[in-house]
DNA sequence: CTGAAAGCGCTAACAG
DNA sequence: CTGTTAGCGCTTTCAG
């Protein structure tokens, strides 16, 4: 039977109660519970049994106070249900738990002035051994001089102060790859629907798109900017539909790509026959919208995992400089929303 | 300038350091920091100033140890980026923070035997004043006899032990409404693509669909079951396309509805002309897929907010039984994926 | 391999 | 309105 928190009466048992029952000192209980060496198997067994019998639960506040370590990691994340941030959070939680850390989470509402700084401050007050800032946006000169290691996910390594490690999906390369793919298909140029300018994630993708175009000496059409939502992609799509020279669009995420396709479709343009549209993220529905979306898959889980490994290293063995992680693999998922441009495109009617 | 965690040298200042600098006793510092009454404005100002000057940060482990309260709430949630759970988590975080509580998060991997029980145990060990179990799945006889209040979001109130409060989106009513809407359109019956049977959320929707059909004396077609993913909806959609009598489908979430539409479309069926499809959740892209999806909006934020209010009440003023929350508003969002059945439907060709 | 003593930094009573 | 005295339940020395 799964029984959680069975407590017969009175207050919660403390380690000294366990010690008494096991016939050892309280310190020995502590040793056993912390998996320290130099405890005889016999004693260990007795202690564990006594603890189990009493339904003993370690008091982590007391432990934190005495040891100065909390065994927990704080996460600052955006308060949105966007696929990217949500996936990262899940990866972080899993990796943290595997490493023996609990998770404290604080959301920043976008638009909050100094949101990240406030969030970090609040985590520090809660007590954390390390902090993950997930997909931050540029808030100007926030000096995050914090006394615990910080992992920044999806922003330049330079962000923040010392003891900062970082990991990213290599979004720039991914964006460049997507753009090149469209160019390789034969499109003269590629239009871009970018994410909000303050997001590093948006900038990276924009940069990758630019790089690809520049490398081939192609003209850079004006950039349209959305807010990651399908609604904003739809708005951008209406503008694109009104223009006359659009044959390929690279949207900075799948939601916006879906909005773009919708607008194009409503304007009587066919995707991919008249206009190719590529997205970014490979959200779960991407394969099932009409037409199925060509997109760049982001290795969220790998990034979170790798980043956390670095963070834990920084927490537990400070001073060990380990090399930045390899760039995660580039994965272009080609589906049906992209195709070569129509030969000698007839003027629209 | 936003400066976080500036610390000049040595170790972190403690409240006694603040007291010394402000020329008061340490207890007075504690009073000021806890916003207690009976402190003169003058003293309060001096203390605050001294704290600020030293970059003082309260040690919450010490506070928790001394007070027996952690001022934090634990959340057990599924480790998926599904829109529902993710939205709930965001709502919970916001509401918790507004109420002055920090958040600890533990994910359960679906399929984990006793996942929820283990997660709760881990939260209890971390130290929390209350627990939120978000969108649980039925794990059989887990006896959650925990010594803190528990809020269960999206499961029957009976789930769990004493001191359990619950809140839900009223999914059954919503599902019934969606089904009735389809019936009102003139469809003879409505097919259902359900979520996984162990999810209470899936059962509620199934029940609502059943109720609507039963109330009108309509035949209940066999239920297809998915796993919330668009891929599983697609699989279900293929089966539905193969059948000959399908004119209306109600999917238990939008992702599956999108998959169903895709399969139908590929089979040469038009939505909504040949088959109407309704979803559930109103995910952000629902309005922009082709065709825009008719769906039931779930008031995630309101549910989280309301639930947390109950939980905080249970934590802070035990014994106060307050009435269960009102059922949240029912919101049917009609878009273009549903329509009346075609008159005298011709046999398919 | 095990134990005794001394705090970690705060809040809870109780005085004043 | 403010201060004093005890702990909260652990981990850390330092001895055995």
XYZ file of C-alpha atoms (C1' of nucleotides) in Angstrom:
730
model
C 0.000 0.000 0.000
C 1.209 3.410 -0.865
C 0.962 5.435 2.244
C 2.209 8.947 2.339
C 2.637 10.983 5.426
C 1.215 8.573 7.930
C 1.548 10.313 11.226
C -0.073 8.800 14.246
C -0.252 11.607 16.717
C 1.643 14.415 18.287
C 4.180 16.268 16.248
C 6.507 15.057 13.557
C 9.331 12.807 14.699
C 12.807 14.267 14.717
C 16.066 12.610 14.076
C 16.660 12.248 17.783
C 13.551 10.110 18.018
C 14.925 7.890 15.330
C 18.213 7.740 17.167
C 16.545 6.725 20.381
C 14.578 3.983 18.692
C 17.627 2.693 16.874
C 19.751 2.924 19.972
C 22.358 5.213 18.462
C 23.285 8.829 18.713
C 21.524 11.491 16.738
C 24.667 12.179 14.813
C 24.710 8.654 13.534
C 21.222 9.076 12.193
C 22.412 12.126 10.365
C 25.294 10.139 8.930
C 23.063 7.429 7.646
C 20.584 9.833 6.150
C 23.314 11.662 4.326
C 24.839 8.522 2.975
C 28.158 9.170 4.645
C 30.708 6.454 4.892
C 32.004 4.905 8.052
C 28.722 3.545 9.300
C 28.451 -0.164 9.863
C 25.854 -1.923 7.797
C 24.181 -3.137 10.935
C 23.746 0.355 12.333
C 22.645 1.696 8.994
C 19.988 -0.945 8.771
C 18.694 -0.267 12.250
C 18.520 3.445 11.641
C 16.712 3.090 8.359
C 14.252 0.732 9.911
C 13.584 3.022 12.823
C 13.119 5.974 10.494
C 10.685 4.045 8.393
C 8.801 2.846 11.399
C 8.358 6.347 12.745
C 7.512 7.774 9.367
C 10.445 10.066 9.838
C 10.942 12.890 7.375
C 14.030 15.012 7.277
C 13.459 18.667 8.044
C 15.117 20.449 5.207
C 14.843 23.886 6.740
C 16.947 22.721 9.651
C 19.364 21.097 7.326
C 19.665 24.217 5.210
C 20.197 26.362 8.250
C 22.895 24.148 9.633
C 24.665 23.373 6.414
C 24.290 26.573 4.515
C 23.135 24.664 1.484
C 19.548 24.278 0.413
C 19.867 21.581 -2.219
C 17.519 23.467 -4.379
C 17.728 25.386 -7.592
C 15.656 28.381 -8.520
C 14.211 28.942 -11.951
C 13.207 32.258 -13.437
C 10.903 31.715 -16.366
C 8.391 33.669 -18.380
C 4.802 33.365 -17.364
C 3.612 32.030 -20.680
C 2.379 28.683 -21.863
C 4.570 28.945 -24.947
C 5.931 25.619 -25.976
C 9.588 26.611 -25.713
C 9.710 27.938 -22.166
C 7.350 25.221 -20.954
C 9.514 22.507 -22.463
C 12.632 23.985 -20.976
C 11.060 24.097 -17.552
C 10.203 20.446 -17.754
C 13.711 19.555 -18.814
C 15.159 21.620 -16.012
C 12.980 19.995 -13.407
C 13.899 16.540 -14.498
C 17.601 17.241 -14.665
C 17.555 19.008 -11.318
C 15.770 16.171 -9.649
C 18.167 13.655 -11.127
C 20.992 15.686 -9.658
C 19.347 15.714 -6.244
C 18.009 19.250 -6.281
C 14.540 20.543 -5.664
C 13.070 23.314 -7.749
C 11.768 26.759 -6.861
C 10.006 28.581 -9.621
C 9.324 32.247 -10.145
C 7.630 33.630 -13.229
C 8.286 37.028 -14.641
C 5.391 38.681 -16.340
C 6.659 40.141 -19.545
C 6.588 43.863 -19.340
C 7.525 43.820 -15.701
C 10.197 46.415 -15.294
C 13.203 44.698 -13.780
C 11.200 41.514 -13.649
C 14.190 39.234 -13.810
C 16.097 41.105 -11.145
C 13.144 40.964 -8.805
C 12.667 37.301 -9.505
C 16.294 36.534 -8.772
C 16.131 38.519 -5.579
C 13.109 36.557 -4.491
C 14.831 33.262 -5.196
C 17.870 34.329 -3.257
C 15.667 35.113 -0.330
C 13.956 31.759 -0.599
C 17.357 30.177 -0.490
C 18.755 28.423 -3.536
C 22.154 26.992 -4.370
C 21.945 28.033 -7.997
C 19.688 29.848 -10.398
C 18.485 29.145 -13.902
C 17.272 32.054 -15.969
C 15.291 30.567 -18.807
C 14.879 32.400 -22.096
C 15.479 35.843 -20.699
C 14.604 39.013 -22.489
C 16.910 41.963 -22.636
C 16.073 44.244 -19.771
C 18.951 46.594 -20.247
C 21.709 46.901 -17.724
C 20.661 44.500 -15.037
C 23.696 43.600 -13.056
C 23.086 40.173 -11.715
C 25.909 40.032 -9.250
C 24.604 37.168 -7.250
C 26.445 34.965 -4.822
C 25.365 31.696 -6.371
C 26.072 30.310 -9.824
C 23.649 31.275 -12.530
C 22.778 29.343 -15.646
C 21.383 31.402 -18.479
C 19.453 29.429 -21.035
C 19.080 30.967 -24.431
C 20.967 34.205 -24.020
C 24.510 35.288 -24.735
C 27.066 34.017 -22.287
C 28.028 37.577 -21.519
C 24.685 38.181 -19.851
C 25.091 38.493 -16.110
C 28.169 38.496 -13.990
C 30.776 36.084 -12.850
C 29.911 32.519 -12.013
C 27.519 32.547 -14.911
C 27.334 29.592 -17.203
C 25.162 29.414 -20.245
C 23.680 27.021 -22.702
C 21.596 27.533 -25.769
C 19.961 25.816 -28.632
C 22.212 27.434 -31.181
C 19.214 29.252 -32.547
C 21.243 31.358 -34.902
C 22.599 28.345 -36.714
C 19.180 26.783 -36.820
C 17.667 29.921 -38.283
C 20.420 30.166 -40.823
C 19.845 26.576 -41.832
C 16.131 27.148 -42.295
C 16.734 30.202 -44.432
C 19.331 28.436 -46.539
C 16.965 25.578 -47.087
C 14.392 27.955 -48.504
C 17.024 29.592 -50.673
C 18.205 26.199 -51.885
C 14.676 25.477 -52.940
C 15.124 28.263 -55.427
C 13.521 31.232 -53.747
C 15.138 34.542 -54.583
C 14.862 35.754 -51.045
C 13.114 34.904 -47.816
C 10.892 37.123 -45.720
C 11.172 36.934 -41.960
C 8.555 37.248 -39.263
C 10.566 37.871 -36.141
C 9.797 37.521 -32.463
C 9.771 40.493 -30.105
C 13.027 42.400 -30.330
C 13.815 42.202 -26.642
C 14.001 38.432 -26.636
C 17.428 37.056 -27.222
C 15.788 34.080 -28.842
C 14.200 36.393 -31.389
C 17.452 38.192 -32.070
C 19.363 34.987 -32.648
C 16.886 33.826 -35.222
C 16.841 37.189 -36.909
C 20.616 37.125 -37.021
C 20.701 33.658 -38.504
C 18.259 34.695 -41.190
C 20.353 37.779 -41.973
C 23.545 35.804 -42.132
C 22.116 33.341 -44.594
C 20.839 36.097 -46.836
C 24.037 38.080 -46.651
C 26.193 35.062 -47.386
C 24.355 34.584 -50.628
C 24.215 38.235 -51.481
C 20.446 38.309 -51.351
C 18.321 41.292 -50.682
C 16.921 41.584 -47.156
C 13.233 42.329 -47.247
C 11.864 44.405 -44.387
C 11.367 42.378 -41.223
C 7.935 41.995 -39.732
C 7.794 41.603 -35.988
C 5.314 39.581 -34.002
C 4.959 38.575 -30.361
C 5.244 34.783 -30.853
C 1.481 34.392 -31.009
C -0.428 32.984 -33.929
C -2.484 36.174 -33.838
C 0.592 38.270 -34.497
C 1.670 35.883 -37.215
C -1.717 36.348 -38.786
C -1.282 40.109 -38.776
C 2.134 39.750 -40.376
C 0.696 37.325 -42.880
C -1.851 39.866 -44.020
C 0.894 42.313 -44.775
C 2.852 39.688 -46.610
C -0.195 38.751 -48.603
C -0.611 42.362 -49.645
C 2.936 42.550 -50.939
C 3.512 41.169 -54.367
C 6.933 39.635 -54.219
C 6.677 37.175 -51.388
C 7.440 33.571 -52.220
C 9.031 32.330 -48.999
C 8.541 33.194 -45.354
C 10.544 32.103 -42.354
C 8.687 32.682 -39.088
C 10.572 32.737 -35.811
C 8.254 30.184 -34.266
C 5.598 27.735 -35.314
C 2.688 29.608 -33.813
C 3.446 32.648 -35.913
C 4.003 30.447 -38.952
C 0.539 29.011 -38.467
C -0.883 32.518 -38.279
C 0.968 33.510 -41.426
C -0.397 30.509 -43.289
C -3.885 31.333 -42.165
C -3.635 34.898 -43.428
C -2.128 33.786 -46.713
C -4.826 31.194 -47.152
C -7.559 33.697 -46.477
C -6.000 35.995 -49.056
C -6.378 33.270 -51.645
C -2.739 32.324 -51.731
C -1.847 28.668 -51.585
C 0.855 27.286 -49.305
C 3.270 26.045 -50.508
C 2.321 26.519 -54.160
C 2.289 30.296 -54.064
C 4.222 30.915 -50.879
C 6.422 28.631 -48.804
C 6.298 29.043 -45.027
C 8.752 27.598 -42.533
C 8.452 27.737 -38.759
C 10.676 27.153 -35.779
C 10.351 24.850 -32.723
C 8.499 21.873 -34.107
C 5.627 22.128 -31.712
C 3.606 18.929 -31.429
C 0.796 20.070 -33.693
C 3.150 21.279 -36.409
C 2.920 17.988 -38.259
C -0.871 18.083 -38.285
C -1.851 21.556 -39.328
C -2.736 22.176 -42.947
C -0.357 22.064 -44.624
C 1.999 20.214 -42.277
C 4.670 22.650 -41.279
C 8.306 22.593 -42.266
C 10.211 23.690 -39.197
C 13.433 23.558 -37.182
C 13.317 21.273 -34.220
C 14.703 22.669 -31.018
C 16.418 20.227 -28.664
C 14.924 21.697 -25.525
C 15.464 18.702 -23.377
C 19.103 18.295 -24.308
C 19.760 21.960 -23.702
C 18.157 21.925 -20.284
C 19.982 18.787 -19.329
C 23.346 20.003 -20.503
C 22.871 23.410 -18.924
C 21.957 21.910 -15.621
C 24.979 19.698 -15.666
C 27.097 22.816 -15.944
C 25.200 24.549 -13.191
C 25.475 21.666 -10.804
C 29.153 21.452 -11.539
C 29.510 25.147 -10.771
C 27.641 24.667 -7.508
C 29.443 21.600 -6.294
C 32.951 22.091 -7.568
C 33.505 25.801 -8.028
C 36.574 26.729 -9.927
C 36.296 23.850 -12.328
C 36.064 25.535 -15.652
C 34.598 23.103 -18.042
C 34.276 23.683 -21.743
C 31.042 25.050 -23.129
C 28.742 22.359 -24.404
C 28.816 21.233 -27.986
C 26.316 22.896 -30.199
C 23.235 20.734 -30.216
C 22.365 18.986 -33.446
C 20.602 20.874 -36.182
C 17.397 19.244 -37.195
C 15.421 20.535 -40.120
C 12.031 18.874 -40.370
C 10.778 19.153 -43.903
C 7.041 18.810 -44.315
C 4.544 20.158 -46.788
C 4.515 23.909 -46.188
C 7.591 24.557 -48.289
C 8.296 23.932 -51.946
C 10.248 25.417 -54.822
C 8.837 28.674 -56.134
C 6.499 28.375 -59.080
C 8.368 28.652 -62.331
C 7.944 32.030 -63.981
C 5.415 32.988 -61.392
C 2.349 34.435 -63.060
C 1.026 37.639 -61.600
C -1.641 37.025 -59.071
C -5.225 37.291 -59.984
C 20.528 51.025 -11.389
C 19.134 47.665 -10.639
C 21.568 45.897 -8.456
C 20.857 42.494 -7.108
C 22.777 40.783 -4.429
C 25.533 43.284 -3.964
C 27.650 41.901 -1.216
C 30.882 43.576 -0.367
C 32.864 40.989 1.464
C 32.755 38.383 4.163
C 29.591 36.449 4.706
C 26.000 37.496 4.359
C 24.749 39.956 6.953
C 22.332 38.647 9.543
C 19.507 40.390 11.227
C 21.680 41.093 14.235
C 23.997 43.088 12.006
C 21.077 45.148 10.870
C 20.012 45.605 14.475
C 23.428 46.831 15.472
C 23.577 49.314 12.633
C 20.091 50.586 13.358
C 20.757 50.725 17.073
C 17.906 48.443 18.061
C 17.503 44.879 19.228
C 17.479 41.997 16.825
C 13.887 41.227 17.688
C 12.863 44.663 16.514
C 14.423 43.982 13.178
C 12.383 40.828 13.003
C 9.286 42.814 13.805
C 9.871 45.329 11.096
C 10.644 42.695 8.518
C 7.475 40.826 9.302
C 5.369 43.919 9.130
C 4.193 43.567 12.694
C 2.474 46.429 14.394
C 3.732 48.300 17.377
C 6.893 49.616 15.841
C 7.380 53.338 15.681
C 7.742 54.803 12.246
C 11.093 56.196 13.183
C 12.492 52.822 14.212
C 10.967 51.147 11.222
C 12.616 53.622 8.923
C 16.000 53.195 10.562
C 15.807 49.431 10.373
C 14.779 49.423 6.758
C 17.546 51.790 5.906
C 20.142 49.726 7.713
C 18.911 46.568 6.010
C 19.094 48.208 2.650
C 22.531 49.566 3.335
C 23.889 46.179 4.304
C 22.149 44.418 1.426
C 20.444 42.297 4.047
C 18.413 39.337 2.923
C 16.214 37.329 5.249
C 17.281 33.738 5.711
C 14.153 31.805 5.035
C 15.538 28.496 6.241
C 16.047 29.991 9.651
C 12.639 31.523 9.571
C 11.053 28.256 8.576
C 12.862 26.392 11.294
C 11.872 28.829 13.960
C 8.318 29.406 12.890
C 7.356 26.011 11.598
C 5.985 27.604 8.471
C 7.757 27.748 5.159
C 5.577 30.221 3.287
C 5.790 28.062 0.285
C 3.411 25.886 -1.641
C 4.321 22.741 -3.504
C 2.928 21.849 -6.892
C 2.691 18.391 -8.357
C 2.213 18.611 -12.078
C 2.611 16.427 -15.127
C 5.850 16.706 -16.996
C 4.275 17.701 -20.270
C 4.189 20.909 -22.244
C 0.470 20.464 -22.815
C -1.336 23.740 -22.827
C -3.666 22.883 -19.976
C -1.189 21.864 -17.296
C 1.237 24.585 -18.355
C -1.446 27.236 -18.098
C -2.537 25.991 -14.725
C 1.007 26.111 -13.436
C 1.337 29.710 -14.493
C -1.909 30.618 -12.834
C -0.876 28.844 -9.664
C 2.463 30.606 -9.533
C 0.893 33.982 -9.939
C -1.786 33.384 -7.370
C 0.681 31.914 -4.904
C 3.018 34.827 -5.240
C 0.189 37.268 -4.792
C -0.676 35.490 -1.585
C 2.912 35.683 -0.378
C 3.930 32.112 -1.037
C 6.862 30.752 -2.974
C 6.504 27.764 -5.237
C 8.192 24.358 -5.238
C 7.534 22.250 -8.271
C 7.769 18.531 -8.810
C 6.816 16.846 -12.057
C 5.457 13.371 -12.306
C 6.337 11.488 -15.423
C 3.225 9.834 -16.658
C 3.560 6.134 -16.237
C 5.490 6.503 -13.036
C 3.989 4.059 -10.647
C 2.894 5.963 -7.590
C 4.284 9.093 -9.176
C 1.992 11.453 -7.354
C 2.618 9.867 -3.976
C 6.358 10.118 -4.441
C 6.058 13.695 -5.588
C 3.990 14.626 -2.557
C 6.445 12.910 -0.267
C 9.274 14.862 -1.803
C 7.434 18.134 -1.358
C 6.715 17.333 2.243
C 10.365 16.746 2.804
C 11.263 20.005 1.118
C 8.869 21.688 3.456
C 5.676 23.235 2.177
C 2.644 24.710 3.882
C 0.261 23.354 1.294
C 0.205 21.273 -1.840
C -1.463 21.640 -5.196
C -1.976 18.528 -7.255
C -2.640 19.703 -10.768
C -4.623 17.616 -13.224
C -3.951 14.305 -11.547
C -4.474 10.986 -13.157
C -6.103 8.114 -11.382
C -3.404 6.044 -9.772
C -5.675 3.756 -7.867
C -5.769 3.729 -4.117
C -3.187 6.284 -3.181
C -3.910 7.421 0.304
C -2.719 10.938 0.508
C -2.945 11.402 4.241
C -0.744 14.405 4.467
C -0.426 16.864 7.280
C -0.873 19.961 5.156
C -3.870 21.079 3.135
C -4.056 19.803 -0.395
C -5.717 21.441 -3.353
C -6.660 19.109 -6.153
C -7.191 20.808 -9.479
C -9.288 18.983 -11.987
C -10.220 15.864 -10.099
C -13.177 14.848 -7.992
C -13.278 16.419 -4.578
C -13.280 12.971 -3.050
C -9.741 12.381 -4.202
C -7.324 12.398 -1.294
C -7.951 12.672 2.391
C -9.082 15.245 4.840
C -8.033 18.846 4.497
C -8.410 18.479 0.788
C -10.025 21.225 -1.182
C -10.653 21.068 -4.854
C -11.435 23.211 -7.829
C -12.116 22.396 -11.402
C -13.073 23.817 -14.688
C -16.402 22.092 -14.732
C -15.219 20.064 -17.655
C -18.239 17.856 -17.678
C -20.586 20.755 -18.205
C -18.326 22.189 -20.850
C -18.204 18.895 -22.704
C -21.921 18.552 -22.496
C -22.359 22.028 -23.888
C -20.068 21.286 -26.808
C -21.923 18.111 -27.623
C -25.285 19.794 -27.376
C -24.128 22.530 -29.672
C -23.260 19.944 -32.304
C -26.591 18.234 -31.815
C -28.388 21.562 -32.090
C -26.696 22.077 -35.405
C -28.706 19.116 -36.595
C -26.272 16.248 -36.317
C -27.891 12.960 -35.505
C -25.144 11.997 -33.135
C -21.631 13.035 -32.193
C -18.503 10.910 -32.143
C -16.030 11.412 -29.332
C -12.263 11.207 -29.297
C -11.431 10.904 -25.632
C -8.274 11.519 -23.643
C -6.474 8.742 -21.794
C -8.820 6.936 -19.465
C -6.783 7.459 -16.344
C -7.034 11.194 -16.528
C -9.902 12.640 -14.586
C -9.988 15.429 -17.126
C -10.631 12.863 -19.846
C -13.332 11.128 -17.864
C -15.184 14.334 -17.158
C -15.334 15.209 -20.812
C -16.394 11.736 -21.732
C -19.109 11.916 -19.142
C -20.332 15.257 -20.387
C -20.534 13.926 -23.913
C -22.442 10.875 -22.705
C -24.846 12.927 -20.712
C -25.682 15.143 -23.657
C -26.313 12.179 -25.908
C -28.340 10.328 -23.333
C -30.473 13.344 -22.547
C -31.517 13.512 -26.163
C -31.915 9.815 -26.569
C -29.187 9.617 -29.157
C -27.124 6.622 -29.979
C -23.596 6.569 -28.496
C -21.060 5.691 -31.130
C -17.976 3.800 -29.955
C -15.454 6.045 -28.254
C -11.991 6.440 -29.696
C -9.254 7.126 -27.218
C -6.139 9.205 -27.747
C -3.360 10.473 -25.551
C -4.031 14.213 -25.983
C -1.520 14.481 -28.818
C -2.299 15.587 -32.328
C -0.703 12.354 -33.481
C -3.243 10.307 -31.577
C -6.016 12.512 -32.892
C -4.748 11.826 -36.363
C -4.934 8.101 -35.757
C -8.462 8.441 -34.466
C -9.329 10.615 -37.425
C -8.286 7.921 -39.828
C -10.648 5.503 -38.211
C -13.425 8.038 -38.304
C -12.747 8.721 -41.959
C -13.073 5.045 -42.687
C -16.461 4.855 -41.047
C -19.369 5.971 -43.113
C -21.696 7.606 -40.699
C -19.595 10.284 -39.098
C -20.846 13.848 -39.403
C -19.703 15.374 -36.130
C -16.739 14.786 -33.863
C -16.038 16.178 -30.443
C -12.392 15.783 -29.444
C -11.363 16.041 -25.806
C -8.716 18.640 -26.584
C -7.696 20.914 -29.401
C -4.527 19.063 -30.294
C -6.453 15.899 -30.976
C -9.085 17.878 -32.866
C -6.350 19.231 -35.113
C -5.104 15.710 -35.721
C -8.607 14.539 -36.518
C -9.085 17.334 -39.018
C -5.809 16.491 -40.669
C -6.773 12.841 -41.092
C -10.203 13.739 -42.385
C -8.716 16.209 -44.827
C -6.245 13.679 -46.115
C -9.075 11.240 -46.626
C -10.750 13.731 -48.896
C -13.399 14.795 -46.434
C -14.048 18.473 -45.973
C -14.351 20.115 -42.574
C -16.938 21.325 -41.783
C -18.864 20.539 -44.970
C -18.650 16.777 -44.632
C -17.720 16.480 -40.989
C -17.859 18.982 -38.144
C -15.072 18.872 -35.562
C -15.047 20.588 -32.189
C -12.157 20.730 -29.770
C -11.607 21.623 -26.153
C -9.285 24.140 -24.445
C -9.078 26.937 -26.970
C -5.325 26.788 -27.309
C -3.815 29.924 -28.804
C -3.420 28.522 -32.305
C -6.967 27.181 -32.422
C -8.226 30.308 -34.133
C -5.593 30.091 -36.851
C -5.549 26.516 -38.012
C -7.473 25.568 -41.111
C -10.345 25.625 -40.587
C -10.383 27.734 -37.427
C -11.468 25.486 -34.629
C -14.716 25.561 -32.726
C -13.829 24.789 -29.136
C -14.653 25.187 -25.463
C -12.523 27.693 -23.674
C -11.174 26.579 -20.339
C -10.788 29.243 -17.681
C -7.448 27.978 -16.444
C -6.402 31.157 -14.804
C -9.633 31.614 -12.919
C -9.543 28.032 -11.719
C -5.995 28.306 -10.465
C -6.722 31.568 -8.771
C -9.881 30.360 -7.111
C -8.302 27.093 -6.052
C -5.364 28.826 -4.517
C -7.608 31.128 -2.606
C -9.194 28.069 -1.027
C -5.850 26.508 -0.305
C -4.433 29.605 1.323
C -7.557 29.864 3.394
C -7.126 26.277 4.487
C -3.522 26.962 5.405
C -4.023 30.179 7.266
C -7.374 29.732 8.893
C -7.973 26.031 9.288
C -11.452 25.046 10.244
C -13.061 27.709 8.129
C -15.194 25.743 5.775
C -15.950 27.919 2.864
C -18.345 27.033 0.110
C -17.006 25.421 -3.023
C -16.368 27.921 -5.757
C -18.987 28.762 -8.309
C -18.760 26.832 -11.494
C -16.661 28.856 -13.857
C -18.398 30.336 -16.866
C -19.052 28.174 -19.859
C -17.582 29.609 -23.001
C -18.235 28.019 -26.337
C -16.088 29.554 -29.049
C -17.718 28.954 -32.380
C -15.420 29.144 -35.361
C -15.377 27.515 -38.741
C -14.829 23.837 -38.045
C -18.447 23.124 -37.274
C -21.568 23.479 -39.370
C -24.934 21.849 -39.857
C -24.773 18.451 -41.519
C -25.250 18.456 -45.262
C -28.876 17.998 -46.170
C -29.636 14.482 -47.315
C -25.965 13.605 -47.212
C -24.970 11.937 -50.425
C -22.923 8.782 -50.117
C -19.269 9.499 -50.266
C -17.357 9.044 -53.398
C 33.459 3.524 12.990
C 30.676 6.432 16.776
C 29.370 10.292 20.135
C 29.081 15.173 22.616
C 28.840 19.767 22.295
C 28.104 23.988 19.829
C 25.858 26.618 16.856
C 23.263 27.956 11.945
C 19.670 32.800 11.954
C 15.468 33.346 12.967
C 10.726 33.647 15.723
C 7.965 32.785 20.138
C 6.809 33.671 24.276
C 7.128 36.654 28.005
C 8.691 40.692 30.250
C 9.193 45.426 30.691
C 6.203 50.233 21.733
C 10.769 47.465 22.696
C 14.102 43.913 24.666
C 15.432 39.093 26.726
C 15.594 34.414 26.760
C 14.926 30.037 24.651
C 14.742 27.030 21.425
C 13.308 25.181 16.087
C 16.142 20.250 14.094
C 19.706 19.712 11.852
C 25.163 19.640 10.623
C 29.578 20.707 12.040
C 33.674 20.497 14.497
C 36.356 17.758 17.528
C 37.015 13.780 20.500
C 37.094 9.188 21.227
